[in-house]
mmCIF file of C-alpha atoms in Angstrom:
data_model
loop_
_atom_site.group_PDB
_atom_site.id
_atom_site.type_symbol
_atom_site.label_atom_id
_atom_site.label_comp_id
_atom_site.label_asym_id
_atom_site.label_seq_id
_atom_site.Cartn_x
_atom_site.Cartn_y
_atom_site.Cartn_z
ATOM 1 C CA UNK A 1 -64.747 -14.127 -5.233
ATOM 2 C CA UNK A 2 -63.001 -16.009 -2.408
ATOM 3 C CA UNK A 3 -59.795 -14.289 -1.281
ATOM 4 C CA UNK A 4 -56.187 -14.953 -2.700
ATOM 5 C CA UNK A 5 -54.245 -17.213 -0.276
ATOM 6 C CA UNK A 6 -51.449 -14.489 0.699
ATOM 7 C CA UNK A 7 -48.481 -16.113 2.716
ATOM 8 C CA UNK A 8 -46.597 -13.361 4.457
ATOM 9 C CA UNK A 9 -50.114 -11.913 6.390
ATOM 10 C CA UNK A 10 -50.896 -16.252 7.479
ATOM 11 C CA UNK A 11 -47.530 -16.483 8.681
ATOM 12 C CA UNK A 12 -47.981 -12.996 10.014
ATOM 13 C CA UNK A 13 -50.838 -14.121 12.116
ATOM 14 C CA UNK A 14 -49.432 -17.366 13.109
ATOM 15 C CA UNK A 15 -46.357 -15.670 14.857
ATOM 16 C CA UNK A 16 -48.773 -12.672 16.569
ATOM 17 C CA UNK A 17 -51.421 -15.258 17.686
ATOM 18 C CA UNK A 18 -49.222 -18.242 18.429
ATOM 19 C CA UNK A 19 -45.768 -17.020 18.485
ATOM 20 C CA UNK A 20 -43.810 -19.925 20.199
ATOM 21 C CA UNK A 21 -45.553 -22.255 18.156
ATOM 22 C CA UNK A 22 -44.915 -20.349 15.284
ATOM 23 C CA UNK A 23 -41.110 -20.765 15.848
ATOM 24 C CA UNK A 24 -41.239 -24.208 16.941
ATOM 25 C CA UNK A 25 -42.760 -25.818 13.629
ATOM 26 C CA UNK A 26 -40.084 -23.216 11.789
ATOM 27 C CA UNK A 27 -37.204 -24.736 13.650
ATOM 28 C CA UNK A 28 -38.531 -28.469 13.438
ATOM 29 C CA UNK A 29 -39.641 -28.151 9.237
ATOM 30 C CA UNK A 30 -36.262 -27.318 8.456
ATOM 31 C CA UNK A 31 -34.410 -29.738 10.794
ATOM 32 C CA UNK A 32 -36.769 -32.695 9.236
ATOM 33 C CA UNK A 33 -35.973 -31.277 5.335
ATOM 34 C CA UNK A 34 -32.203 -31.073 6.511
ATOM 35 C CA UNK A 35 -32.308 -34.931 7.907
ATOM 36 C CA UNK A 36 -34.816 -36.590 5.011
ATOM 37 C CA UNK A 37 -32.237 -34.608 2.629
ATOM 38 C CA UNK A 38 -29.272 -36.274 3.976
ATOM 39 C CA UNK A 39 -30.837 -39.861 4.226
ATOM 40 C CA UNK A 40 -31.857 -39.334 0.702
ATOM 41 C CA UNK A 41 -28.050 -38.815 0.231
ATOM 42 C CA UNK A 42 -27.012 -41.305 1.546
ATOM 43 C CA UNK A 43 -29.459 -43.780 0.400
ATOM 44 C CA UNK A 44 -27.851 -42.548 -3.276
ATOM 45 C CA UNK A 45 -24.303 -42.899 -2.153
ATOM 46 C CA UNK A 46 -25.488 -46.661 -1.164
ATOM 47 C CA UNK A 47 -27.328 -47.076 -4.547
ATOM 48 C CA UNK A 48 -24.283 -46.480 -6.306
ATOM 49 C CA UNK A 49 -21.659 -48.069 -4.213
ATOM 50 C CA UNK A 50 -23.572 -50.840 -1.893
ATOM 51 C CA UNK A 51 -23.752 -53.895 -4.763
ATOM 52 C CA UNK A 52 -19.511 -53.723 -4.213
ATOM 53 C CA UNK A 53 -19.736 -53.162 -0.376
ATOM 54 C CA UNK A 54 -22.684 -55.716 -0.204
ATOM 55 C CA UNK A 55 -24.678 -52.987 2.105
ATOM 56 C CA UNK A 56 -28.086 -53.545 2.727
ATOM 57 C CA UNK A 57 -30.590 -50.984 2.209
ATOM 58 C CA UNK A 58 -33.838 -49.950 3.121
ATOM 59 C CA UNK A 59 -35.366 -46.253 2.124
ATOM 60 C CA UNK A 60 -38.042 -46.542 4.801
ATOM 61 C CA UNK A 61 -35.739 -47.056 7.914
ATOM 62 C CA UNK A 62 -33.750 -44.372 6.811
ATOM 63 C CA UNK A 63 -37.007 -42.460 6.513
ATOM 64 C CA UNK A 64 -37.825 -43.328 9.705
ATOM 65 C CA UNK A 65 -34.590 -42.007 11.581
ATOM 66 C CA UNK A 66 -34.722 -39.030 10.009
ATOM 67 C CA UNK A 67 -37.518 -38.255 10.739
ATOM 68 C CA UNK A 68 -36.992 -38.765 14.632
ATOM 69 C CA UNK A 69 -33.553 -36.975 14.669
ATOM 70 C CA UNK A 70 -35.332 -34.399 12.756
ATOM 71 C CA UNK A 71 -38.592 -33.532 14.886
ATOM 72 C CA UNK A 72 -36.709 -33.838 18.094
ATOM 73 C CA UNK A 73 -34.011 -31.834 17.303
ATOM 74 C CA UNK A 74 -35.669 -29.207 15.885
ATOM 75 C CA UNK A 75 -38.382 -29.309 18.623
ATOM 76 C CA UNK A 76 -35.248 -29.193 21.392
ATOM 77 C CA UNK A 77 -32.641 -26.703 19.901
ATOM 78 C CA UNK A 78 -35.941 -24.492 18.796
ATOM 79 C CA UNK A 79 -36.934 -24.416 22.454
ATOM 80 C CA UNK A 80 -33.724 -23.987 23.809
ATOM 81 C CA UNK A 81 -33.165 -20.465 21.387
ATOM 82 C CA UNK A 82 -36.490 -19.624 22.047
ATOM 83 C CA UNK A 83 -35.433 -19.812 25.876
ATOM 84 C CA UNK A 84 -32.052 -17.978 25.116
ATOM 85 C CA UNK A 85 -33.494 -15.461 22.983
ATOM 86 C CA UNK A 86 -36.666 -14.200 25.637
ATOM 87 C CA UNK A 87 -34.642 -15.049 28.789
ATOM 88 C CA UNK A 88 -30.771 -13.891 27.881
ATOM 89 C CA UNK A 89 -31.081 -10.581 25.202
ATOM 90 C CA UNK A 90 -29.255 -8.852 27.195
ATOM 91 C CA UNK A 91 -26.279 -11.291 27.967
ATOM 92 C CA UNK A 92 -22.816 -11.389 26.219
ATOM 93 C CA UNK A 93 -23.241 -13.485 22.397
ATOM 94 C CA UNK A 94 -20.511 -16.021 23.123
ATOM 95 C CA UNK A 95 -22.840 -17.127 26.593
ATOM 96 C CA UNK A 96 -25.418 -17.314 24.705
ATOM 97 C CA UNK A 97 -24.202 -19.769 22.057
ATOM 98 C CA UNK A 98 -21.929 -21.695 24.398
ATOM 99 C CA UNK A 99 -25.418 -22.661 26.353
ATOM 100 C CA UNK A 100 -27.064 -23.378 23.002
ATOM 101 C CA UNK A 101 -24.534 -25.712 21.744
ATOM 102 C CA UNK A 102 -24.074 -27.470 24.971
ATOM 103 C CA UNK A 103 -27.638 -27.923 25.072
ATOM 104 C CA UNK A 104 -27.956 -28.997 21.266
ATOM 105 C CA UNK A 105 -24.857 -31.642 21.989
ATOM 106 C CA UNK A 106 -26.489 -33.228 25.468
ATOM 107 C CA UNK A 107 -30.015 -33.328 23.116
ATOM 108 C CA UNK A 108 -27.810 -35.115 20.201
ATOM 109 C CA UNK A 109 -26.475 -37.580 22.511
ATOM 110 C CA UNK A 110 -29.323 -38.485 23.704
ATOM 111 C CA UNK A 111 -31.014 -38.770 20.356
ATOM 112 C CA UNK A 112 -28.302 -41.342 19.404
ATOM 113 C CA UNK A 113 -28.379 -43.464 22.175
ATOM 114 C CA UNK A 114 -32.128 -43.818 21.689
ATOM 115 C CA UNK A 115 -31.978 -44.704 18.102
ATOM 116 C CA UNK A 116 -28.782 -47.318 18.758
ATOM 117 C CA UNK A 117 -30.453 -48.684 21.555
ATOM 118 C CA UNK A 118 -34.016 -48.708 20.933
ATOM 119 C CA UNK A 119 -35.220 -47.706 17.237
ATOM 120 C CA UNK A 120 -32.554 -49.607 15.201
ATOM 121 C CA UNK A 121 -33.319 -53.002 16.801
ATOM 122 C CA UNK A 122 -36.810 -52.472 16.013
ATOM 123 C CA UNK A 123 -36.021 -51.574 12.249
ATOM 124 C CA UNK A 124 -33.771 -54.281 12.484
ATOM 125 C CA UNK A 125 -36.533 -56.984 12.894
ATOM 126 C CA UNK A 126 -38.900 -54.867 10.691
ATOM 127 C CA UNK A 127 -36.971 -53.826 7.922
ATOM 128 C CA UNK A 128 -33.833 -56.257 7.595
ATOM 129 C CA UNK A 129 -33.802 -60.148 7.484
ATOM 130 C CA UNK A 130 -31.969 -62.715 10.544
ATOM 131 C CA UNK A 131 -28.747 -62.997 7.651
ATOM 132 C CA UNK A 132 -27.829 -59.209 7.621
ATOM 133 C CA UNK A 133 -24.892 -59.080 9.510
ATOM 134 C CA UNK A 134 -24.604 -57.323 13.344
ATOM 135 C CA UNK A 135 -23.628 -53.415 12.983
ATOM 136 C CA UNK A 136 -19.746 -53.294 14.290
ATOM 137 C CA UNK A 137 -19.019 -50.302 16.995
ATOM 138 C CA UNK A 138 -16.625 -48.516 14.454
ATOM 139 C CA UNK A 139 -19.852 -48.107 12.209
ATOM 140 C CA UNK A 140 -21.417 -46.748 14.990
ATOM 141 C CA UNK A 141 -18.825 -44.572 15.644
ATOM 142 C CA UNK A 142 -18.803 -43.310 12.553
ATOM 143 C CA UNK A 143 -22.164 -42.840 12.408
ATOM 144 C CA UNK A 144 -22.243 -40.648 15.664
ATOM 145 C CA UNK A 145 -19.421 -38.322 14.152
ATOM 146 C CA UNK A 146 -21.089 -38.461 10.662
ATOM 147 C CA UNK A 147 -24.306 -36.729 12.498
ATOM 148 C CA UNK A 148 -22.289 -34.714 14.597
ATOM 149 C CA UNK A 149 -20.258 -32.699 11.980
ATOM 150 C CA UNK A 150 -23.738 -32.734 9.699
ATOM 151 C CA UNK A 151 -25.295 -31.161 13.065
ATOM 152 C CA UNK A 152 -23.248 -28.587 13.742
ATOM 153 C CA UNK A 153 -23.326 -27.233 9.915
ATOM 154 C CA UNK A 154 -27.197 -27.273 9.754
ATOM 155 C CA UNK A 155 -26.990 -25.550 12.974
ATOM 156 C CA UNK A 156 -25.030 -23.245 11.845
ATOM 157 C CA UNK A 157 -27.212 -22.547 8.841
ATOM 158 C CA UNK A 158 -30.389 -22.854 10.423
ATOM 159 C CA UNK A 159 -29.081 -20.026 12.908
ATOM 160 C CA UNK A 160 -28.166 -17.848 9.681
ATOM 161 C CA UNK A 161 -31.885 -18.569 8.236
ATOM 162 C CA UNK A 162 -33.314 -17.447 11.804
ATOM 163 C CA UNK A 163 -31.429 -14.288 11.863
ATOM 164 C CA UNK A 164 -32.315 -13.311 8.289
ATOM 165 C CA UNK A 165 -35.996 -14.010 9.614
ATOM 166 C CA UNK A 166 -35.578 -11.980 12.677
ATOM 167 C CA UNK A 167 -33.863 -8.808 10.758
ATOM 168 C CA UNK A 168 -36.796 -8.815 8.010
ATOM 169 C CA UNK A 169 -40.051 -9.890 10.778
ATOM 170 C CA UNK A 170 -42.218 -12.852 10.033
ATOM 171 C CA UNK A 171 -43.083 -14.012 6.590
ATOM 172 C CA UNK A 172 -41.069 -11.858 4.547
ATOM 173 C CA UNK A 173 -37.973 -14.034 4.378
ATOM 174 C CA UNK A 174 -39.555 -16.526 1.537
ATOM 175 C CA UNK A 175 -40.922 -13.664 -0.873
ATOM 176 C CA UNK A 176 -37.562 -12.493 -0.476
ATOM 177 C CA UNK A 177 -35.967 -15.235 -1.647
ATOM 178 C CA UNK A 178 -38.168 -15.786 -4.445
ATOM 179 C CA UNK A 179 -37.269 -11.756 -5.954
ATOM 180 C CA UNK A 180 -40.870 -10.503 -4.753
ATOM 181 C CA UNK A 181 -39.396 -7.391 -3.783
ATOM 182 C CA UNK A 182 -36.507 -6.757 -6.480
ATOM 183 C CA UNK A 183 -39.186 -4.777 -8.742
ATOM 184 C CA UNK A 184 -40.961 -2.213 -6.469
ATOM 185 C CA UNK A 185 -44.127 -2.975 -5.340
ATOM 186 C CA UNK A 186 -47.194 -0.829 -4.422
ATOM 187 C CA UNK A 187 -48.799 -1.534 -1.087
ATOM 188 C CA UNK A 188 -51.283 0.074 1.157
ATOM 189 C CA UNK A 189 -50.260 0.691 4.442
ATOM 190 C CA UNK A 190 -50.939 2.283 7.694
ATOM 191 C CA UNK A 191 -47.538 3.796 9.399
ATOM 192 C CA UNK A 192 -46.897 5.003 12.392
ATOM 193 C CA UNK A 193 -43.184 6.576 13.365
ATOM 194 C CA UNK A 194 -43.462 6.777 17.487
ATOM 195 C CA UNK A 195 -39.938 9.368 19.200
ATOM 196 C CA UNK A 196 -38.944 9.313 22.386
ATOM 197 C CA UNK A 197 -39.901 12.982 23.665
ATOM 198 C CA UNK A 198 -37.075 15.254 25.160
ATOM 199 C CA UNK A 199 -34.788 12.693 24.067
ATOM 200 C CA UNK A 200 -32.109 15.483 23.357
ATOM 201 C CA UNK A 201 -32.835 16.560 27.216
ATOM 202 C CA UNK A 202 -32.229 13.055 28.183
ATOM 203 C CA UNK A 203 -29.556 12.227 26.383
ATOM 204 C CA UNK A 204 -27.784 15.273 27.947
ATOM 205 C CA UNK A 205 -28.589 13.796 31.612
ATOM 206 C CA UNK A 206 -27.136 10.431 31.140
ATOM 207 C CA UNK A 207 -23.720 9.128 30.192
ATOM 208 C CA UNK A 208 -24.134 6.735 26.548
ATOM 209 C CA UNK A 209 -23.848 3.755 27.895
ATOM 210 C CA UNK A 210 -26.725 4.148 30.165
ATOM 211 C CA UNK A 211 -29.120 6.507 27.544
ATOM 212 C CA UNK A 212 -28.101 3.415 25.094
ATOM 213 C CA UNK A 213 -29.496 0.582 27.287
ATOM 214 C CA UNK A 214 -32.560 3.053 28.231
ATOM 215 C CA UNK A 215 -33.661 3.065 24.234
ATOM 216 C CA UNK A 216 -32.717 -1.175 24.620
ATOM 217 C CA UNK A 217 -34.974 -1.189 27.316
ATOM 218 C CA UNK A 218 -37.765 1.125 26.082
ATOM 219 C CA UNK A 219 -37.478 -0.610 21.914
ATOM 220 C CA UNK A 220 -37.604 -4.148 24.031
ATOM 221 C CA UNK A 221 -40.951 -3.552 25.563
ATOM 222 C CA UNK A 222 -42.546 -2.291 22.411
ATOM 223 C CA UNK A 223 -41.626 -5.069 20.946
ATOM 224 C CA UNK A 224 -43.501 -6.885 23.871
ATOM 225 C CA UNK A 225 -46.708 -4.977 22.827
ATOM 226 C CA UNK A 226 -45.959 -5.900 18.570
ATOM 227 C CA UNK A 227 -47.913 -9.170 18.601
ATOM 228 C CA UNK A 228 -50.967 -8.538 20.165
ATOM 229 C CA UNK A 229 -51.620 -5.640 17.760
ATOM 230 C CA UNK A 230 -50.643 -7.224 14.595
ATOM 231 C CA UNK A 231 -48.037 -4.648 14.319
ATOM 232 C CA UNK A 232 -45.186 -4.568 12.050
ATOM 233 C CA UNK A 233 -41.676 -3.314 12.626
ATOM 234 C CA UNK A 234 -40.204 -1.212 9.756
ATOM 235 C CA UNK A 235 -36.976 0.435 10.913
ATOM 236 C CA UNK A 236 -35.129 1.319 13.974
ATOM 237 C CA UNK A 237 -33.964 5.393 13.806
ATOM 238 C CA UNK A 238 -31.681 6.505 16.930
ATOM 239 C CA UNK A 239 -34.222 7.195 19.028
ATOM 240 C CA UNK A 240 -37.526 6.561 17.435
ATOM 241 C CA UNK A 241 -39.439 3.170 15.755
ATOM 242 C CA UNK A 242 -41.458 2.716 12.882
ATOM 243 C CA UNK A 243 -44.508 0.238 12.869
ATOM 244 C CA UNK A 244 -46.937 -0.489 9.922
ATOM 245 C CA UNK A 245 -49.796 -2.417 9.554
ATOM 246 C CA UNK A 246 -52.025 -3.441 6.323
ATOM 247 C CA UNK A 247 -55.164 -1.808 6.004
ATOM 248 C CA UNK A 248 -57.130 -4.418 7.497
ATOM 249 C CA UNK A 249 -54.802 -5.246 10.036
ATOM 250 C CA UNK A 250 -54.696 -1.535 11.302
ATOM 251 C CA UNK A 251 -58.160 -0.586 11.271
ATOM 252 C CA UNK A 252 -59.801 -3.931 12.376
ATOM 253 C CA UNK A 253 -60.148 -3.240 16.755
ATOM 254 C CA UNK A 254 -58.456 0.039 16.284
ATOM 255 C CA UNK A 255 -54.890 -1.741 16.439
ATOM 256 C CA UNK A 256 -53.237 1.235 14.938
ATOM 257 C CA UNK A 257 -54.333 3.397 17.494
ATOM 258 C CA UNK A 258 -54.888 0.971 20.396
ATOM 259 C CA UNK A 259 -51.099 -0.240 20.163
ATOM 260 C CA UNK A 260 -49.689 3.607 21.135
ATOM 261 C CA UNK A 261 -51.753 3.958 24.211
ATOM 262 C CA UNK A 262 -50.441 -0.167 25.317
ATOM 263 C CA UNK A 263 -46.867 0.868 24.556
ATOM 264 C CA UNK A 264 -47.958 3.381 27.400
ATOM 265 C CA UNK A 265 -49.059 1.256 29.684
ATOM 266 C CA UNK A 266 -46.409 -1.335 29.379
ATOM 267 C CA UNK A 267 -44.214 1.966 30.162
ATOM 268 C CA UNK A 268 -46.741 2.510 33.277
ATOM 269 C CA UNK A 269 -46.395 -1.072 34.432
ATOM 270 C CA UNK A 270 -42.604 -1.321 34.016
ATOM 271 C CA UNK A 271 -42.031 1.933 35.770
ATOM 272 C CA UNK A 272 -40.771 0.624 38.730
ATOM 273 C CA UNK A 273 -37.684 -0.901 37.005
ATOM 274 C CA UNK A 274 -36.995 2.639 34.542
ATOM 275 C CA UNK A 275 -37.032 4.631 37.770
ATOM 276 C CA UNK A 276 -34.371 2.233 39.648
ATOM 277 C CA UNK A 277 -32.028 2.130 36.566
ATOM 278 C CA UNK A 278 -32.587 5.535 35.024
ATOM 279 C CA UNK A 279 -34.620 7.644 37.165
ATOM 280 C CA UNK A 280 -37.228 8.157 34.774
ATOM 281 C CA UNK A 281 -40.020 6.129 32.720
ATOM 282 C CA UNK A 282 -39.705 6.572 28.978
ATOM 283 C CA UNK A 283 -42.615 8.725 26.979
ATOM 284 C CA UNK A 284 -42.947 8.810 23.060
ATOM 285 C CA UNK A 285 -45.114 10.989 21.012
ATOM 286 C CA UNK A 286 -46.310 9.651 17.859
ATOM 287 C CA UNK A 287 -47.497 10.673 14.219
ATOM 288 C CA UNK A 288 -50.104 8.233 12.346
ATOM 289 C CA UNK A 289 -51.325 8.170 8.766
ATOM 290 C CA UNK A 290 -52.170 6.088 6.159
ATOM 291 C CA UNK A 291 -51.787 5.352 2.097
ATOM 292 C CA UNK A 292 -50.204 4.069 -0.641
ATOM 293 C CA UNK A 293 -46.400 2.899 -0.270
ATOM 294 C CA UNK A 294 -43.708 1.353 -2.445
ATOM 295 C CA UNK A 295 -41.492 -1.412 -1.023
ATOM 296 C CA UNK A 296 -38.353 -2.357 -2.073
ATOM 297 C CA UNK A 297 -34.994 -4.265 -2.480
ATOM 298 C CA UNK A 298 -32.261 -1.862 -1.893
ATOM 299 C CA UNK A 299 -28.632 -2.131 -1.359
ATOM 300 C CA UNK A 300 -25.620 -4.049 -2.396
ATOM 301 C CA UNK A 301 -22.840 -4.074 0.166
ATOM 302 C CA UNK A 302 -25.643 -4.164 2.650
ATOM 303 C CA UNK A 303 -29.452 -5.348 1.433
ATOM 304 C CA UNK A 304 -32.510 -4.027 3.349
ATOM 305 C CA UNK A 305 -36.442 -3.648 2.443
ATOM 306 C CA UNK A 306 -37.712 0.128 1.861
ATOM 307 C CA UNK A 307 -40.510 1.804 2.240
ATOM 308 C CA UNK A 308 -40.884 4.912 -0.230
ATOM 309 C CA UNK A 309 -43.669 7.388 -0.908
ATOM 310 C CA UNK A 310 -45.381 10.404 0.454
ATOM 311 C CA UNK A 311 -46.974 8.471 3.027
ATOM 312 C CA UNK A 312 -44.399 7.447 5.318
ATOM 313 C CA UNK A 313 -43.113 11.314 4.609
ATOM 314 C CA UNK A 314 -46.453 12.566 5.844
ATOM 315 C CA UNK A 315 -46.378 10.022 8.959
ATOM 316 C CA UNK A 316 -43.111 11.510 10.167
ATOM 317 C CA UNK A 317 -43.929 15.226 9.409
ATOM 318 C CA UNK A 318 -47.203 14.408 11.625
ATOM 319 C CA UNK A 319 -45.369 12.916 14.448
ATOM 320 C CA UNK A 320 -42.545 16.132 13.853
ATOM 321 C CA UNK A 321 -45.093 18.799 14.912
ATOM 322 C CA UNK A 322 -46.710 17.276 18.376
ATOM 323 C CA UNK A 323 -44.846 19.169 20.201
ATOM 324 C CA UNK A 324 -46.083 22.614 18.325
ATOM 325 C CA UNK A 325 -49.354 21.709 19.555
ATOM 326 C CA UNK A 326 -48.031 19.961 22.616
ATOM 327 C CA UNK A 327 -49.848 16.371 22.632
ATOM 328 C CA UNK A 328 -48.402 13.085 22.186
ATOM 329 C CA UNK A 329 -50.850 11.582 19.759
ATOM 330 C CA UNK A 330 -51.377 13.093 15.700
ATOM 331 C CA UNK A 331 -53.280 11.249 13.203
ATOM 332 C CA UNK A 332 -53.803 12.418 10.087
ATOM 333 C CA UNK A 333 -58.010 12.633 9.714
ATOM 334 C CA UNK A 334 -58.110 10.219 6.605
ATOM 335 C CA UNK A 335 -56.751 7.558 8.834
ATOM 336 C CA UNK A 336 -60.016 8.116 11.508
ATOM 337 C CA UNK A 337 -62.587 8.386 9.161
ATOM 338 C CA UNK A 338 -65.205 5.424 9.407
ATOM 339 C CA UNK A 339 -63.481 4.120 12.491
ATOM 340 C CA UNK A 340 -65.987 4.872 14.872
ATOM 341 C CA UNK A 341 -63.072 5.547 17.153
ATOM 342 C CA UNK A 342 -65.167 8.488 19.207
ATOM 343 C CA UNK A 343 -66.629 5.530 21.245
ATOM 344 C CA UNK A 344 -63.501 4.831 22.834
ATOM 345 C CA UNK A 345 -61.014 7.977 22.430
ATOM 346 C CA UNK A 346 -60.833 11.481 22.479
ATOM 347 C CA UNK A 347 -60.152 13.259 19.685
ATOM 348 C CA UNK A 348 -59.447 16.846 19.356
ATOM 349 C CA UNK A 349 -59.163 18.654 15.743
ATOM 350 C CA UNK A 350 -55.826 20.217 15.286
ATOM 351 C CA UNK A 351 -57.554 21.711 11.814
ATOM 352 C CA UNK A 352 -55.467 22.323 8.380
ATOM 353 C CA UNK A 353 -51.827 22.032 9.223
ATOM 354 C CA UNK A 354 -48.818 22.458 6.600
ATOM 355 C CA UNK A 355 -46.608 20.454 6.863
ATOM 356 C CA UNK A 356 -42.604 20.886 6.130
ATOM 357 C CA UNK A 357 -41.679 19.506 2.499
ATOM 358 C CA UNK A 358 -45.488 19.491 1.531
ATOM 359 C CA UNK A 359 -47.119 21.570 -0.954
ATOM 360 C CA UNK A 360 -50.881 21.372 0.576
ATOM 361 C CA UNK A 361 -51.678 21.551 4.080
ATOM 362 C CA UNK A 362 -53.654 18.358 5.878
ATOM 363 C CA UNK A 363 -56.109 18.001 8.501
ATOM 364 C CA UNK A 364 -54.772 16.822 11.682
ATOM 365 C CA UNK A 365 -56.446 15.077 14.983
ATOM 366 C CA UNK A 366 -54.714 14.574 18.290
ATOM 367 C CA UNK A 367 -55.993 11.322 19.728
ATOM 368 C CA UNK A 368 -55.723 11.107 23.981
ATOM 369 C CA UNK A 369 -57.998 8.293 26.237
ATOM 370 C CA UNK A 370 -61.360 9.358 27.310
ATOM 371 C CA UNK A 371 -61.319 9.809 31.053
ATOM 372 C CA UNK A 372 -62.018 7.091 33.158
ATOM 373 C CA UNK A 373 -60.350 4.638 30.518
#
């Protein structure tokens, strides 16, 4: 039986494997829909009113324009927030979309002057016969502001859509729109909740401003570590991050448990800078486990996606007790099973451990490199 097409885990892939790309044909499929939508406007608004103005019309050069503005603009002010995004996180907002809309305007100039002074005499002998009369410069000037104010609202709302995407991760934002999560849904799914140890200690030692940008810092380079593990952002907590994976995304490479000990070493390799600003290099500890979940629209005043069930209660009562047993690493044992993950980690068995809030205790495994590795 060949396997159901399922969007969110394509698009999923297509922003871990190819993630500027990704964005890039986002940003340029919705400035092309926004552009063929208004020259299908206006191509209506001619329709109805050209036989009185005696305006010429032709769908396809329309077509055509549109779908240069739209490719190019999208490909340029996609870039350029790309850019902004990677380059300036940490910079005020208002800098941030100043240089984005100066950008945007210098790439919308340029757009026009192209299509005035090269594209439209082209469709002109292609499209339109030697009687149609010359275009005056007040039509082009109201063409330019036309596109200008149209520019600056799509921008607007494309910036709203890309937010929305950002807050909810990679294909989610569609199935949202279309209720998929209004009913709650069953799902299988590997978590993993990952706290900063002695963060209590640390937080003592350092005034909030600078503890604040220290969890900035440390969330911003897991983040870095995300897309080469398939890994999934669920929620943000003070001081500590929950990921998830599907089954298949978890298991297949050991990503699950392969994306902890990278989060270390991107720690390790960024120590330099933590040291120099903080005097210290961050360390989590982490609980991992595995199981049914139910997701869910939540919320009114403020909407959000949850994830319900014993699992994710298990995951964080797992990652609560490392430091009873002092080790950074806890899976529960029904997440190792078949994994063959001997071959390239230590494990050590914690045995049965009960766990706060549960009736029946589980069986629990630290996980630590094997040495040499």
């Amino acid at each position: 039986m060949p396997k159901r097409f399922e969007y969110s885990r394509y698009i999923r892939k297509l922003a871990t494997r190819l993630p500027v790309l990704n964005y890039l044909i986002l940003q340029i499929s919705l400035w092309v829909i926004a552009y063929l939508f208004l020259s299908v406007l206006t191509d209506l608004v001619l329709l109805t009113a050209g036989p009185m103005l005696h305006a010429t019309i032709n769908f396809r050069a329309g077509l055509f324009i549109a779908l240069f503005f739209g490719f190019f603009n999208g490909l340029a002010a996609g870039y350029a927030s790309w850019i902004f995004e990677k380059r300036f996180y940490n910079k005020a907002l208002w800098l941030i979309i100043l240089g984005k809309a100066i950008i945007s305007f210098i790439v919308f100039v340029l757009l026009i002057s192209i299509v005035r002074s090269v594209i439209f005499p082209y469709l002109q002998e292609r499209y339109f016969d030697a009687a149609t009369p010359p275009v005056l410069q007040q039509s082009w000037d109201a063409f330019f502001y036309l596109l200008l104010l149209y520019n600056i609202f799509i921008g607007l709302l494309i910036s709203f859509i890309n937010q929305v995407n950002k807050k909810y991760g990679p294909g989610v934002l569609f199935p949202l729109l279309l209720g998929k999560y209004r009913k709650p849904k069953e799902e299988e799914r590997i978590i993993l909740f990952m706290d900063l140890k002695s963060s209590t200690t640390i937080a003592e030692t350092m005034e909030n401003l600078r503890y604040s940008a220290f969890i900035r810092d440390s969330f911003m380079d897991i983040n870095a570590v995300l897309s080469t593990f398939n890994a999934q952002i669920y929620q943000y907590i003070g001081d500590e991050i929950v990921i998830s994976w599907t089954i298949e995304e978890g298991l297949k490479g050991l990503s699950c448990i392969k994306f902890f000990f990278a989060c270390q070493e991107k720690f390790k390799a960024r120590s330099g800078h933590y040291i120099d600003q903080y005097g210290q290099v961050p360390e989590f500890k982490a609980g991992l486990h595995m199981g049914k979940i139910v997701v869910v629209e939540i919320g009114y005043i403020k909407r959000d996606i949850a994830y319900h069930g014993d699992t994710m209660n298990t995951a964080a009562r797992i990652q609560s007790v490392c430091n009873d047993y002092n080790k950074n690493f806890l899976a529960s044992v029904h997440v190792l099973a078949n994994t063959g993950i001997a071959k390239y980690y230590k494990t050590e068995s914690i045995g049965l451990v009960e766990l706060k809030g549960k009736n029946n205790p589980i069986e629990i495994t630290s996980i630590s490199r094997l040495a040499g590795i």
